mmCIF file of C-alpha atoms in Angstrom:
data_model
loop_
_atom_site.group_PDB
_atom_site.id
_atom_site.type_symbol
_atom_site.label_atom_id
_atom_site.label_comp_id
_atom_site.label_asym_id
_atom_site.label_seq_id
_atom_site.Cartn_x
_atom_site.Cartn_y
_atom_site.Cartn_z
ATOM 1 C CA MET A 1 45.043 63.283 -22.751
ATOM 2 C CA LYS A 2 41.593 61.591 -22.303
ATOM 3 C CA SER A 3 41.256 59.311 -19.281
ATOM 4 C CA ARG A 4 40.189 55.735 -19.947
ATOM 5 C CA LEU A 5 39.146 52.811 -17.754
ATOM 6 C CA ARG A 6 39.693 49.462 -19.418
ATOM 7 C CA ALA A 7 37.104 46.717 -18.938
ATOM 8 C CA ALA A 8 39.849 44.460 -17.598
ATOM 9 C CA ASP A 9 40.542 46.994 -14.827
ATOM 10 C CA LEU A 10 36.910 47.669 -13.966
ATOM 11 C CA LEU A 11 36.323 44.380 -12.137
ATOM 12 C CA PRO A 12 39.364 44.618 -9.797
ATOM 13 C CA VAL A 13 38.553 48.261 -9.021
ATOM 14 C CA SER A 14 34.898 47.418 -8.331
ATOM 15 C CA THR A 15 35.777 44.640 -5.888
ATOM 16 C CA VAL A 16 37.967 46.806 -3.676
ATOM 17 C CA GLY A 17 35.072 47.605 -1.354
ATOM 18 C CA LEU A 18 33.942 43.971 -1.269
ATOM 19 C CA ARG A 19 37.409 42.653 -0.463
ATOM 20 C CA SER A 20 38.104 45.287 2.178
ATOM 21 C CA ARG A 21 34.804 44.698 4.008
ATOM 22 C CA PRO A 22 33.845 41.039 3.439
ATOM 23 C CA GLY A 23 31.468 40.857 6.415
ATOM 24 C CA ARG A 24 29.362 43.740 5.169
ATOM 25 C CA ALA A 25 29.375 42.294 1.655
ATOM 26 C CA ALA A 26 28.278 38.894 2.977
ATOM 27 C CA LEU A 27 25.311 40.424 4.811
ATOM 28 C CA SER A 28 24.280 42.325 1.673
ATOM 29 C CA ILE A 29 24.478 39.103 -0.341
ATOM 30 C CA LEU A 30 22.461 37.294 2.325
ATOM 31 C CA GLY A 31 19.609 39.795 2.036
ATOM 32 C CA VAL A 32 19.237 39.168 -1.685
ATOM 33 C CA ALA A 33 19.811 35.425 -1.259
ATOM 34 C CA ILE A 34 16.868 35.108 1.130
ATOM 35 C CA GLY A 35 14.519 36.755 -1.361
ATOM 36 C CA ILE A 36 15.741 34.652 -4.295
ATOM 37 C CA ALA A 37 15.680 31.473 -2.186
ATOM 38 C CA ALA A 38 12.069 32.185 -1.245
ATOM 39 C CA VAL A 39 11.084 32.597 -4.899
ATOM 40 C CA VAL A 40 12.957 29.495 -6.102
ATOM 41 C CA ALA A 41 11.785 27.357 -3.182
ATOM 42 C CA VAL A 42 8.155 28.387 -3.613
ATOM 43 C CA LEU A 43 8.199 27.622 -7.340
ATOM 44 C CA GLY A 44 10.170 24.403 -6.844
ATOM 45 C CA VAL A 45 8.036 23.043 -4.005
ATOM 46 C CA THR A 46 4.846 24.054 -5.811
ATOM 47 C CA ARG A 47 5.949 22.386 -9.045
ATOM 48 C CA SER A 48 6.979 19.229 -7.197
ATOM 49 C CA SER A 49 3.697 19.139 -5.275
ATOM 50 C CA GLN A 50 1.608 19.743 -8.390
ATOM 51 C CA SER A 51 3.519 17.045 -10.242
ATOM 52 C CA ASP A 52 2.670 14.606 -7.455
ATOM 53 C CA VAL A 53 -1.021 15.554 -7.540
ATOM 54 C CA LEU A 54 -1.154 15.260 -11.334
ATOM 55 C CA ALA A 55 0.513 11.860 -11.136
ATOM 56 C CA ARG A 56 -2.108 10.762 -8.602
ATOM 57 C CA ILE A 57 -4.909 12.025 -10.846
ATOM 58 C CA ASP A 58 -3.428 10.138 -13.803
ATOM 59 C CA ARG A 59 -3.060 7.041 -11.636
ATOM 60 C CA VAL A 60 -6.615 6.950 -10.300
ATOM 61 C CA GLY A 61 -8.272 8.485 -13.358
ATOM 62 C CA THR A 62 -10.832 11.248 -13.745
ATOM 63 C CA ASN A 63 -13.651 8.969 -14.879
ATOM 64 C CA LEU A 64 -14.594 7.698 -11.422
ATOM 65 C CA LEU A 65 -18.002 8.883 -10.187
ATOM 66 C CA THR A 66 -19.825 8.269 -6.932
ATOM 67 C CA VAL A 67 -23.573 8.008 -6.475
ATOM 68 C CA SER A 68 -24.841 8.501 -2.945
ATOM 69 C CA SER A 69 -28.022 9.380 -1.123
ATOM 70 C CA GLY A 70 -28.757 13.078 -0.867
ATOM 71 C CA LYS A 71 -31.428 15.035 0.988
ATOM 72 C CA THR A 72 -35.190 14.955 0.666
ATOM 73 C CA ILE A 73 -37.228 18.104 0.089
ATOM 74 C CA ARG A 74 -37.723 18.239 3.860
ATOM 75 C CA GLY A 75 -33.991 18.141 4.479
ATOM 76 C CA GLU A 76 -34.014 14.574 5.745
ATOM 77 C CA GLU A 77 -31.492 11.905 4.738
ATOM 78 C CA ALA A 78 -32.707 10.187 1.562
ATOM 79 C CA ARG A 79 -32.169 6.511 0.784
ATOM 80 C CA LEU A 80 -31.341 4.893 -2.506
ATOM 81 C CA PRO A 81 -33.713 2.167 -3.700
ATOM 82 C CA ALA A 82 -32.557 -1.473 -3.728
ATOM 83 C CA THR A 83 -32.576 -1.389 -7.552
ATOM 84 C CA ALA A 84 -30.085 1.516 -7.720
ATOM 85 C CA GLY A 85 -26.983 -0.639 -8.120
ATOM 86 C CA THR A 86 -28.389 -2.668 -11.001
ATOM 87 C CA ALA A 87 -29.863 0.385 -12.757
ATOM 88 C CA VAL A 88 -26.625 2.334 -12.512
ATOM 89 C CA ALA A 89 -24.637 -0.595 -13.910
ATOM 90 C CA ARG A 90 -26.917 -0.672 -16.959
ATOM 91 C CA THR A 91 -26.608 3.041 -17.688
ATOM 92 C CA ASP A 92 -25.161 3.862 -21.095
ATOM 93 C CA GLY A 93 -21.494 4.846 -20.845
ATOM 94 C CA VAL A 94 -20.812 2.994 -17.573
ATOM 95 C CA LEU A 95 -17.894 0.603 -17.795
ATOM 96 C CA THR A 96 -18.217 -0.957 -14.344
ATOM 97 C CA SER A 97 -19.853 -0.157 -11.027
ATOM 98 C CA ALA A 98 -19.897 -1.453 -7.472
ATOM 99 C CA ALA A 99 -22.376 -0.757 -4.686
ATOM 100 C CA THR A 100 -21.512 -0.439 -0.998
ATOM 101 C CA ALA A 101 -23.714 0.018 2.038
ATOM 102 C CA MET A 102 -22.924 1.179 5.558
ATOM 103 C CA LEU A 103 -24.120 -1.335 8.150
ATOM 104 C CA ASP A 104 -25.107 -0.652 11.726
ATOM 105 C CA VAL A 105 -22.570 -3.201 12.932
ATOM 106 C CA ARG A 106 -19.516 -2.889 15.160
ATOM 107 C CA ILE A 107 -16.178 -4.559 14.611
ATOM 108 C CA TYR A 108 -13.659 -5.526 17.311
ATOM 109 C CA ARG A 109 -10.342 -7.289 17.377
ATOM 110 C CA ASN A 110 -11.788 -9.902 19.733
ATOM 111 C CA ASP A 111 -14.868 -10.580 21.857
ATOM 112 C CA ARG A 112 -13.185 -9.165 24.981
ATOM 113 C CA MET A 113 -13.196 -5.567 23.797
ATOM 114 C CA PRO A 114 -15.503 -3.135 25.643
ATOM 115 C CA PRO A 115 -18.573 -2.057 23.625
ATOM 116 C CA GLY A 116 -17.981 1.094 21.616
ATOM 117 C CA ARG A 117 -14.193 0.688 21.429
ATOM 118 C CA THR A 118 -14.169 0.295 17.656
ATOM 119 C CA GLY A 119 -11.453 2.843 16.915
ATOM 120 C CA GLY A 120 -13.727 4.670 14.481
ATOM 121 C CA LEU A 121 -13.970 1.675 12.138
ATOM 122 C CA SER A 122 -17.109 0.924 10.132
ATOM 123 C CA VAL A 123 -18.579 -2.141 8.461
ATOM 124 C CA ARG A 124 -19.835 -2.078 4.891
ATOM 125 C CA ALA A 125 -21.459 -4.519 2.545
ATOM 126 C CA ALA A 126 -19.538 -4.456 -0.715
ATOM 127 C CA ASP A 127 -19.881 -5.732 -4.239
ATOM 128 C CA PRO A 128 -17.066 -8.065 -5.419
ATOM 129 C CA ALA A 129 -16.449 -5.641 -8.325
ATOM 130 C CA LEU A 130 -15.460 -2.846 -5.915
ATOM 131 C CA LEU A 131 -11.699 -3.391 -6.111
ATOM 132 C CA ALA A 132 -11.671 -3.420 -9.923
ATOM 133 C CA THR A 133 -13.969 -0.382 -10.132
ATOM 134 C CA LEU A 134 -11.684 1.643 -7.876
ATOM 135 C CA ASP A 135 -8.589 0.264 -9.599
ATOM 136 C CA GLY A 136 -7.403 -0.618 -6.093
ATOM 137 C CA ASN A 137 -4.768 -3.026 -4.859
ATOM 138 C CA LEU A 138 -4.340 -5.518 -2.067
ATOM 139 C CA VAL A 139 -1.481 -5.584 0.395
ATOM 140 C CA ASP A 140 -2.116 -9.250 1.104
ATOM 141 C CA GLY A 141 -4.713 -11.929 0.490
ATOM 142 C CA ARG A 142 -7.611 -11.687 -1.923
ATOM 143 C CA PHE A 143 -10.749 -9.632 -2.352
ATOM 144 C CA LEU A 144 -14.322 -10.777 -1.975
ATOM 145 C CA ASN A 145 -15.674 -12.917 -4.796
ATOM 146 C CA ALA A 146 -18.836 -14.830 -5.613
ATOM 147 C CA ALA A 147 -17.711 -17.721 -3.392
ATOM 148 C CA THR A 148 -16.621 -15.805 -0.285
ATOM 149 C CA ALA A 149 -19.364 -13.128 -0.404
ATOM 150 C CA GLY A 150 -21.830 -15.527 1.213
ATOM 151 C CA TYR A 151 -19.530 -16.613 4.023
ATOM 152 C CA PRO A 152 -18.150 -14.848 7.125
ATOM 153 C CA ALA A 153 -15.143 -13.483 5.276
ATOM 154 C CA VAL A 154 -13.967 -9.892 5.604
ATOM 155 C CA VAL A 155 -11.564 -7.630 3.729
ATOM 156 C CA LEU A 156 -10.014 -4.895 5.860
ATOM 157 C CA GLY A 157 -9.146 -1.416 4.676
ATOM 158 C CA HIS A 158 -5.553 -0.327 5.167
ATOM 159 C CA TYR A 159 -6.181 1.780 8.269
ATOM 160 C CA ALA A 160 -8.559 -0.802 9.751
ATOM 161 C CA ALA A 161 -5.955 -3.553 9.409
ATOM 162 C CA THR A 162 -3.219 -1.356 10.858
ATOM 163 C CA SER A 163 -5.298 -0.312 13.881
ATOM 164 C CA MET A 164 -6.107 -3.952 14.604
ATOM 165 C CA GLY A 165 -2.508 -5.056 14.269
ATOM 166 C CA ILE A 166 -3.193 -7.348 11.323
ATOM 167 C CA ARG A 167 -0.460 -7.207 8.713
ATOM 168 C CA ARG A 168 -0.908 -10.526 6.912
ATOM 169 C CA VAL A 169 -3.741 -12.998 6.352
ATOM 170 C CA THR A 170 -1.372 -15.883 6.946
ATOM 171 C CA GLY A 171 -2.741 -18.023 9.760
ATOM 172 C CA ASN A 172 -6.349 -16.944 8.993
ATOM 173 C CA PRO A 173 -6.707 -14.113 11.553
ATOM 174 C CA GLN A 174 -10.224 -13.392 12.734
ATOM 175 C CA VAL A 175 -12.134 -10.350 13.934
ATOM 176 C CA TYR A 176 -15.301 -10.115 15.993
ATOM 177 C CA LEU A 177 -17.951 -8.494 13.826
ATOM 178 C CA GLY A 178 -21.509 -8.015 15.083
ATOM 179 C CA HIS A 179 -21.260 -10.941 17.562
ATOM 180 C CA HIS A 180 -19.901 -13.190 14.825
ATOM 181 C CA TRP A 181 -16.355 -14.274 14.058
ATOM 182 C CA TYR A 182 -15.159 -13.331 10.576
ATOM 183 C CA THR A 183 -11.987 -14.543 8.896
ATOM 184 C CA VAL A 184 -9.783 -11.874 7.335
ATOM 185 C CA VAL A 185 -9.163 -12.919 3.736
ATOM 186 C CA GLY A 186 -7.593 -9.713 2.410
ATOM 187 C CA ILE A 187 -6.063 -6.362 3.305
ATOM 188 C CA MET A 188 -6.497 -3.413 0.938
ATOM 189 C CA ALA A 189 -3.872 -0.847 0.065
ATOM 190 C CA PRO A 190 -4.857 2.805 0.684
ATOM 191 C CA VAL A 191 -7.537 3.970 -1.776
ATOM 192 C CA GLU A 192 -6.772 7.435 -3.147
ATOM 193 C CA LEU A 193 -10.280 8.488 -4.089
ATOM 194 C CA ALA A 194 -12.287 6.590 -1.484
ATOM 195 C CA PRO A 195 -10.505 7.179 1.832
ATOM 196 C CA GLU A 196 -13.606 6.104 3.778
ATOM 197 C CA LEU A 197 -12.854 2.537 2.722
ATOM 198 C CA ASP A 198 -9.475 2.640 4.450
ATOM 199 C CA ALA A 199 -11.235 2.589 7.837
ATOM 200 C CA SER A 200 -13.795 -0.018 6.818
ATOM 201 C CA ALA A 201 -14.337 -3.739 7.041
ATOM 202 C CA LEU A 202 -15.933 -5.077 3.859
ATOM 203 C CA ILE A 203 -18.204 -8.129 3.786
ATOM 204 C CA GLY A 204 -20.387 -9.658 1.109
ATOM 205 C CA ALA A 205 -23.968 -8.504 0.574
ATOM 206 C CA SER A 206 -25.322 -12.058 0.990
ATOM 207 C CA VAL A 207 -23.836 -12.675 4.420
ATOM 208 C CA ALA A 208 -24.776 -9.121 5.426
ATOM 209 C CA ALA A 209 -28.408 -9.905 4.548
ATOM 210 C CA ASP A 210 -28.367 -13.246 6.366
ATOM 211 C CA GLN A 211 -26.699 -12.148 9.598
ATOM 212 C CA PHE A 212 -27.444 -8.417 9.861
ATOM 213 C CA GLY A 213 -30.673 -7.921 7.942
ATOM 214 C CA TYR A 214 -29.198 -5.888 5.091
ATOM 215 C CA ASP A 215 -32.124 -4.841 2.874
ATOM 216 C CA GLY A 216 -30.112 -4.369 -0.317
ATOM 217 C CA ARG A 217 -30.284 -0.554 -0.336
ATOM 218 C CA PRO A 218 -26.812 0.816 -1.143
ATOM 219 C CA THR A 219 -25.531 3.990 0.467
ATOM 220 C CA ARG A 220 -22.817 4.637 -2.100
ATOM 221 C CA ILE A 221 -22.175 3.353 -5.607
ATOM 222 C CA PHE A 222 -18.809 3.739 -7.291
ATOM 223 C CA VAL A 223 -18.993 4.086 -11.074
ATOM 224 C CA ARG A 224 -16.230 3.933 -13.656
ATOM 225 C CA ALA A 225 -17.448 5.682 -16.823
ATOM 226 C CA GLN A 226 -16.042 6.032 -20.313
ATOM 227 C CA THR A 227 -13.528 8.847 -19.953
ATOM 228 C CA GLU A 228 -14.779 10.940 -22.853
ATOM 229 C CA ARG A 229 -18.379 10.602 -21.642
ATOM 230 C CA THR A 230 -17.842 11.166 -17.913
ATOM 231 C CA ASP A 231 -19.836 14.409 -17.762
ATOM 232 C CA GLU A 232 -22.647 12.927 -19.815
ATOM 233 C CA VAL A 233 -22.821 9.821 -17.618
ATOM 234 C CA ALA A 234 -22.808 11.965 -14.474
ATOM 235 C CA GLY A 235 -25.959 13.672 -15.724
ATOM 236 C CA LEU A 236 -27.725 10.318 -16.221
ATOM 237 C CA LEU A 237 -26.899 8.633 -12.938
ATOM 238 C CA GLY A 238 -29.361 10.534 -10.732
ATOM 239 C CA ARG A 239 -32.399 9.408 -12.700
ATOM 240 C CA ALA A 240 -30.984 5.903 -13.148
ATOM 241 C CA ALA A 241 -30.403 5.429 -9.427
ATOM 242 C CA ASN A 242 -33.742 6.839 -8.298
ATOM 243 C CA PRO A 243 -36.185 7.422 -11.178
ATOM 244 C CA ALA A 244 -38.921 8.619 -8.837
ATOM 245 C CA HIS A 245 -36.789 11.230 -7.063
ATOM 246 C CA PRO A 246 -33.567 11.950 -8.995
ATOM 247 C CA GLU A 247 -33.155 15.182 -7.024
ATOM 248 C CA GLU A 248 -32.487 13.086 -3.916
ATOM 249 C CA VAL A 249 -29.365 11.545 -5.484
ATOM 250 C CA ALA A 250 -25.913 13.116 -5.117
ATOM 251 C CA VAL A 251 -23.446 12.480 -7.929
ATOM 252 C CA SER A 252 -19.834 13.601 -7.534
ATOM 253 C CA ARG A 253 -16.421 13.100 -9.082
ATOM 254 C CA PRO A 254 -13.761 12.291 -6.442
ATOM 255 C CA SER A 255 -10.898 13.463 -8.640
ATOM 256 C CA GLU A 256 -12.290 17.005 -8.421
ATOM 257 C CA ALA A 257 -10.950 17.152 -4.863
ATOM 258 C CA LEU A 258 -7.425 16.628 -6.182
ATOM 259 C CA THR A 259 -8.020 19.167 -8.952
ATOM 260 C CA ALA A 260 -9.208 21.660 -6.332
ATOM 261 C CA ARG A 261 -5.930 21.149 -4.491
ATOM 262 C CA LEU A 262 -4.086 22.314 -7.602
ATOM 263 C CA ALA A 263 -6.141 25.515 -7.653
ATOM 264 C CA VAL A 264 -5.545 26.123 -3.942
ATOM 265 C CA THR A 265 -1.833 25.498 -4.406
ATOM 266 C CA GLY A 266 -1.745 27.990 -7.273
ATOM 267 C CA GLY A 267 -3.394 30.665 -5.135
ATOM 268 C CA ALA A 268 -0.991 30.067 -2.266
ATOM 269 C CA THR A 269 1.928 30.216 -4.693
ATOM 270 C CA VAL A 270 0.995 33.741 -5.785
ATOM 271 C CA LEU A 271 0.856 34.871 -2.159
ATOM 272 C CA LEU A 272 4.203 33.301 -1.278
ATOM 273 C CA LEU A 273 5.814 34.721 -4.404
ATOM 274 C CA GLY A 274 4.626 38.133 -3.280
ATOM 275 C CA LEU A 275 6.309 37.624 0.077
ATOM 276 C CA GLY A 276 9.483 36.508 -1.703
ATOM 277 C CA ALA A 277 9.385 39.642 -3.851
ATOM 278 C CA VAL A 278 9.098 41.766 -0.713
ATOM 279 C CA ALA A 279 12.101 39.977 0.789
ATOM 280 C CA LEU A 280 14.028 40.584 -2.441
ATOM 281 C CA LEU A 281 13.118 44.266 -2.382
ATOM 282 C CA VAL A 282 14.358 44.511 1.196
ATOM 283 C CA GLY A 283 17.601 42.885 0.085
ATOM 284 C CA GLY A 284 17.974 45.468 -2.683
ATOM 285 C CA ILE A 285 17.427 48.290 -0.217
ATOM 286 C CA GLY A 286 20.112 46.721 1.943
ATOM 287 C CA ILE A 287 22.573 46.803 -0.954
ATOM 288 C CA ALA A 288 21.755 50.449 -1.653
ATOM 289 C CA ASN A 289 22.238 51.318 2.015
ATOM 290 C CA VAL A 290 25.588 49.532 2.193
ATOM 291 C CA LEU A 291 26.826 51.271 -0.942
ATOM 292 C CA VAL A 292 25.739 54.704 0.289
ATOM 293 C CA ILE A 293 27.720 54.107 3.462
ATOM 294 C CA SER A 294 30.604 52.853 1.351
ATOM 295 C CA VAL A 295 30.540 56.098 -0.684
ATOM 296 C CA LEU A 296 30.766 58.164 2.519
ATOM 297 C CA GLU A 297 33.609 56.043 3.876
ATOM 298 C CA ARG A 298 35.576 56.057 0.613
ATOM 299 C CA ARG A 299 35.392 59.757 -0.212
ATOM 300 C CA GLY A 300 39.181 59.974 0.052
ATOM 301 C CA GLU A 301 39.615 57.205 -2.508
ATOM 302 C CA ILE A 302 37.022 58.782 -4.814
ATOM 303 C CA GLY A 303 38.639 62.226 -4.526
ATOM 304 C CA LEU A 304 42.120 60.829 -5.188
ATOM 305 C CA ARG A 305 40.958 58.907 -8.270
ATOM 306 C CA ARG A 306 39.148 61.980 -9.593
ATOM 307 C CA ALA A 307 42.300 64.095 -9.010
ATOM 308 C CA LEU A 308 44.345 61.543 -10.961
ATOM 309 C CA GLY A 309 42.012 61.750 -13.943
ATOM 310 C CA ALA A 310 39.088 59.373 -13.325
ATOM 311 C CA THR A 311 35.872 60.739 -14.816
ATOM 312 C CA ARG A 312 32.423 60.754 -13.262
ATOM 313 C CA ARG A 313 31.468 57.894 -15.561
ATOM 314 C CA HIS A 314 34.351 55.787 -14.249
ATOM 315 C CA ILE A 315 33.336 56.344 -10.620
ATOM 316 C CA ALA A 316 29.677 55.586 -11.381
ATOM 317 C CA ALA A 317 30.610 52.406 -13.272
ATOM 318 C CA GLN A 318 32.726 51.241 -10.337
ATOM 319 C CA PHE A 319 29.806 51.361 -7.890
ATOM 320 C CA VAL A 320 27.241 49.987 -10.351
ATOM 321 C CA VAL A 321 29.453 46.970 -11.037
ATOM 322 C CA GLU A 322 29.998 46.508 -7.305
ATOM 323 C CA SER A 323 26.229 46.513 -6.807
ATOM 324 C CA LEU A 324 25.758 44.041 -9.667
ATOM 325 C CA LEU A 325 28.330 41.710 -8.105
ATOM 326 C CA LEU A 326 26.471 41.811 -4.797
ATOM 327 C CA GLY A 327 23.196 41.037 -6.581
ATOM 328 C CA ALA A 328 24.751 38.212 -8.620
ATOM 329 C CA GLY A 329 26.291 36.688 -5.507
ATOM 330 C CA GLY A 330 22.978 36.866 -3.699
ATOM 331 C CA GLY A 331 21.184 35.375 -6.700
ATOM 332 C CA ALA A 332 23.568 32.408 -6.969
ATOM 333 C CA ALA A 333 23.398 31.743 -3.234
ATOM 334 C CA GLY A 334 19.608 32.097 -3.277
ATOM 335 C CA VAL A 335 19.195 29.621 -6.130
ATOM 336 C CA LEU A 336 21.314 27.037 -4.307
ATOM 337 C CA LEU A 337 19.439 27.616 -1.048
ATOM 338 C CA GLY A 338 16.039 27.429 -2.749
ATOM 339 C CA ALA A 339 16.986 24.220 -4.585
ATOM 340 C CA THR A 340 18.156 22.718 -1.286
ATOM 341 C CA VAL A 341 14.853 23.546 0.401
ATOM 342 C CA THR A 342 12.974 22.002 -2.536
ATOM 343 C CA TYR A 343 15.107 18.863 -2.339
ATOM 344 C CA VAL A 344 14.519 18.451 1.398
ATOM 345 C CA MET A 345 10.750 18.955 1.030
ATOM 346 C CA SER A 346 10.615 16.496 -1.867
ATOM 347 C CA VAL A 347 12.475 13.824 0.101
ATOM 348 C CA VAL A 348 10.292 14.305 3.186
ATOM 349 C CA ARG A 349 7.023 14.203 1.214
ATOM 350 C CA GLY A 350 8.111 11.542 -1.277
ATOM 351 C CA TRP A 351 7.772 13.816 -4.297
ATOM 352 C CA GLN A 352 9.848 13.939 -7.432
ATOM 353 C CA MET A 353 12.079 16.995 -7.142
ATOM 354 C CA LEU A 354 11.332 19.550 -9.838
ATOM 355 C CA VAL A 355 12.879 23.014 -9.939
ATOM 356 C CA PRO A 356 11.670 24.895 -13.041
ATOM 357 C CA ALA A 357 14.484 26.255 -15.191
ATOM 358 C CA ALA A 358 12.430 29.432 -15.489
ATOM 359 C CA ALA A 359 12.597 29.839 -11.704
ATOM 360 C CA ILE A 360 16.398 29.664 -11.764
ATOM 361 C CA GLY A 361 16.695 32.052 -14.699
ATOM 362 C CA ALA A 362 14.120 34.451 -13.275
ATOM 363 C CA GLY A 363 15.810 34.343 -9.882
ATOM 364 C CA LEU A 364 19.224 35.237 -11.252
ATOM 365 C CA ALA A 365 17.767 37.920 -13.539
ATOM 366 C CA ALA A 366 15.781 39.447 -10.671
ATOM 367 C CA ALA A 367 18.885 39.481 -8.461
ATOM 368 C CA LEU A 368 20.906 41.276 -11.140
ATOM 369 C CA LEU A 369 18.088 43.731 -11.762
ATOM 370 C CA ILE A 370 17.694 44.511 -8.072
ATOM 371 C CA GLY A 371 21.458 44.810 -7.704
ATOM 372 C CA GLY A 372 21.734 47.157 -10.665
ATOM 373 C CA LEU A 373 18.870 49.373 -9.529
ATOM 374 C CA ALA A 374 20.182 49.445 -5.964
ATOM 375 C CA GLY A 375 23.521 50.732 -7.210
ATOM 376 C CA VAL A 376 22.185 53.620 -9.304
ATOM 377 C CA TYR A 377 21.719 56.164 -6.505
ATOM 378 C CA PRO A 378 25.025 55.420 -4.697
ATOM 379 C CA ALA A 379 26.836 55.538 -8.057
ATOM 380 C CA LEU A 380 25.329 58.920 -8.958
ATOM 381 C CA ARG A 381 26.120 60.248 -5.518
ATOM 382 C CA ALA A 382 29.729 59.102 -5.791
ATOM 383 C CA ALA A 383 30.044 60.507 -9.316
ATOM 384 C CA ARG A 384 28.824 63.939 -8.229
ATOM 385 C CA LEU A 385 31.582 64.341 -5.614
ATOM 386 C CA SER A 386 34.180 66.902 -6.716
ATOM 387 C CA PRO A 387 37.835 65.975 -6.111
ATOM 388 C CA ALA A 388 38.468 68.950 -3.783
ATOM 389 C CA THR A 389 35.346 68.339 -1.669
ATOM 390 C CA ALA A 390 36.002 64.597 -1.457
ATOM 391 C CA LEU A 391 39.612 65.055 -0.334
ATOM 392 C CA ARG A 392 38.770 67.854 2.096
ATOM 393 C CA THR A 393 36.000 65.859 3.850
ATOM 394 C CA ALA A 394 37.806 62.510 3.814
#
């Protein structure tokens, strides 16, 4: 009479080793879980981070350009002409522009501060159109306008206001700027694509000329171009800003820094996925090792089952299924652990949590594949044991 092993009986038989040695099974599952968790966490954190960067790019736009002074042929610092701001604003394809200029002026919270204790803050002359050009926001107060640009009024960047302990413009707080008192009329929110403005105090060009001798030469011009013509406009700005020496003008796109972060993140993801794959491979080797030991310890059981009619195929199926169960358990635990790590990182960084469905599916599939492959050798070794040899050496 031909021996048969029903599918309904295969699962209970295959879990005998797992139920009899739960500690060893848990460690085998943990090895696979660490590898799967690494893969899921890397993909989840990367996707969440990239989503945040893409959202920031969408928020600030890719059509913002900056025009700044470059280097002369002798390697010296070049200067933009006083007409650069007006010429850039008139360039075809430019929607709006705003010039700024770094001033050799110090800013202090009061007139009692020791010279040089500025906290790394700078003073800049700024065009009233700067906030609109950058699509920026104010935390409190108002930005410079045609009326306030000629008076001792100052708008503080976010970091500058924080370092000076000024949170609101209520009560007309003042700062000591270049031996003159200036009233704080506004506080800017952080500027994504112009972080240098966060540590700056912005005043009008007119008052800068009257009190500090500003000659009208900008050091940086922010340009908002028509989105579909951004590259074309970028090629025109050098000659528009300095027709005599366009090679001394540097034109850049701030959003490219965020785009570069996506590329760097993608490269790091490949490396971390490789490390996760190594951890998963180590987990698979751990399963194979545990099952080989299990075969040696259960030779009596194998010999008895073979003597009672179990075929080699039945014995091999038992150990393959046991290996698959270990892999599946490790995969499920790894997915949960990886999702938890992604959630924690997203909460800490303020990202939207995103775990790709492909990462979950690939993680579970990889765990099953590793589990199945890890069980092939132990299963073949168990199947090759003859009943007499197994019982005699048990």
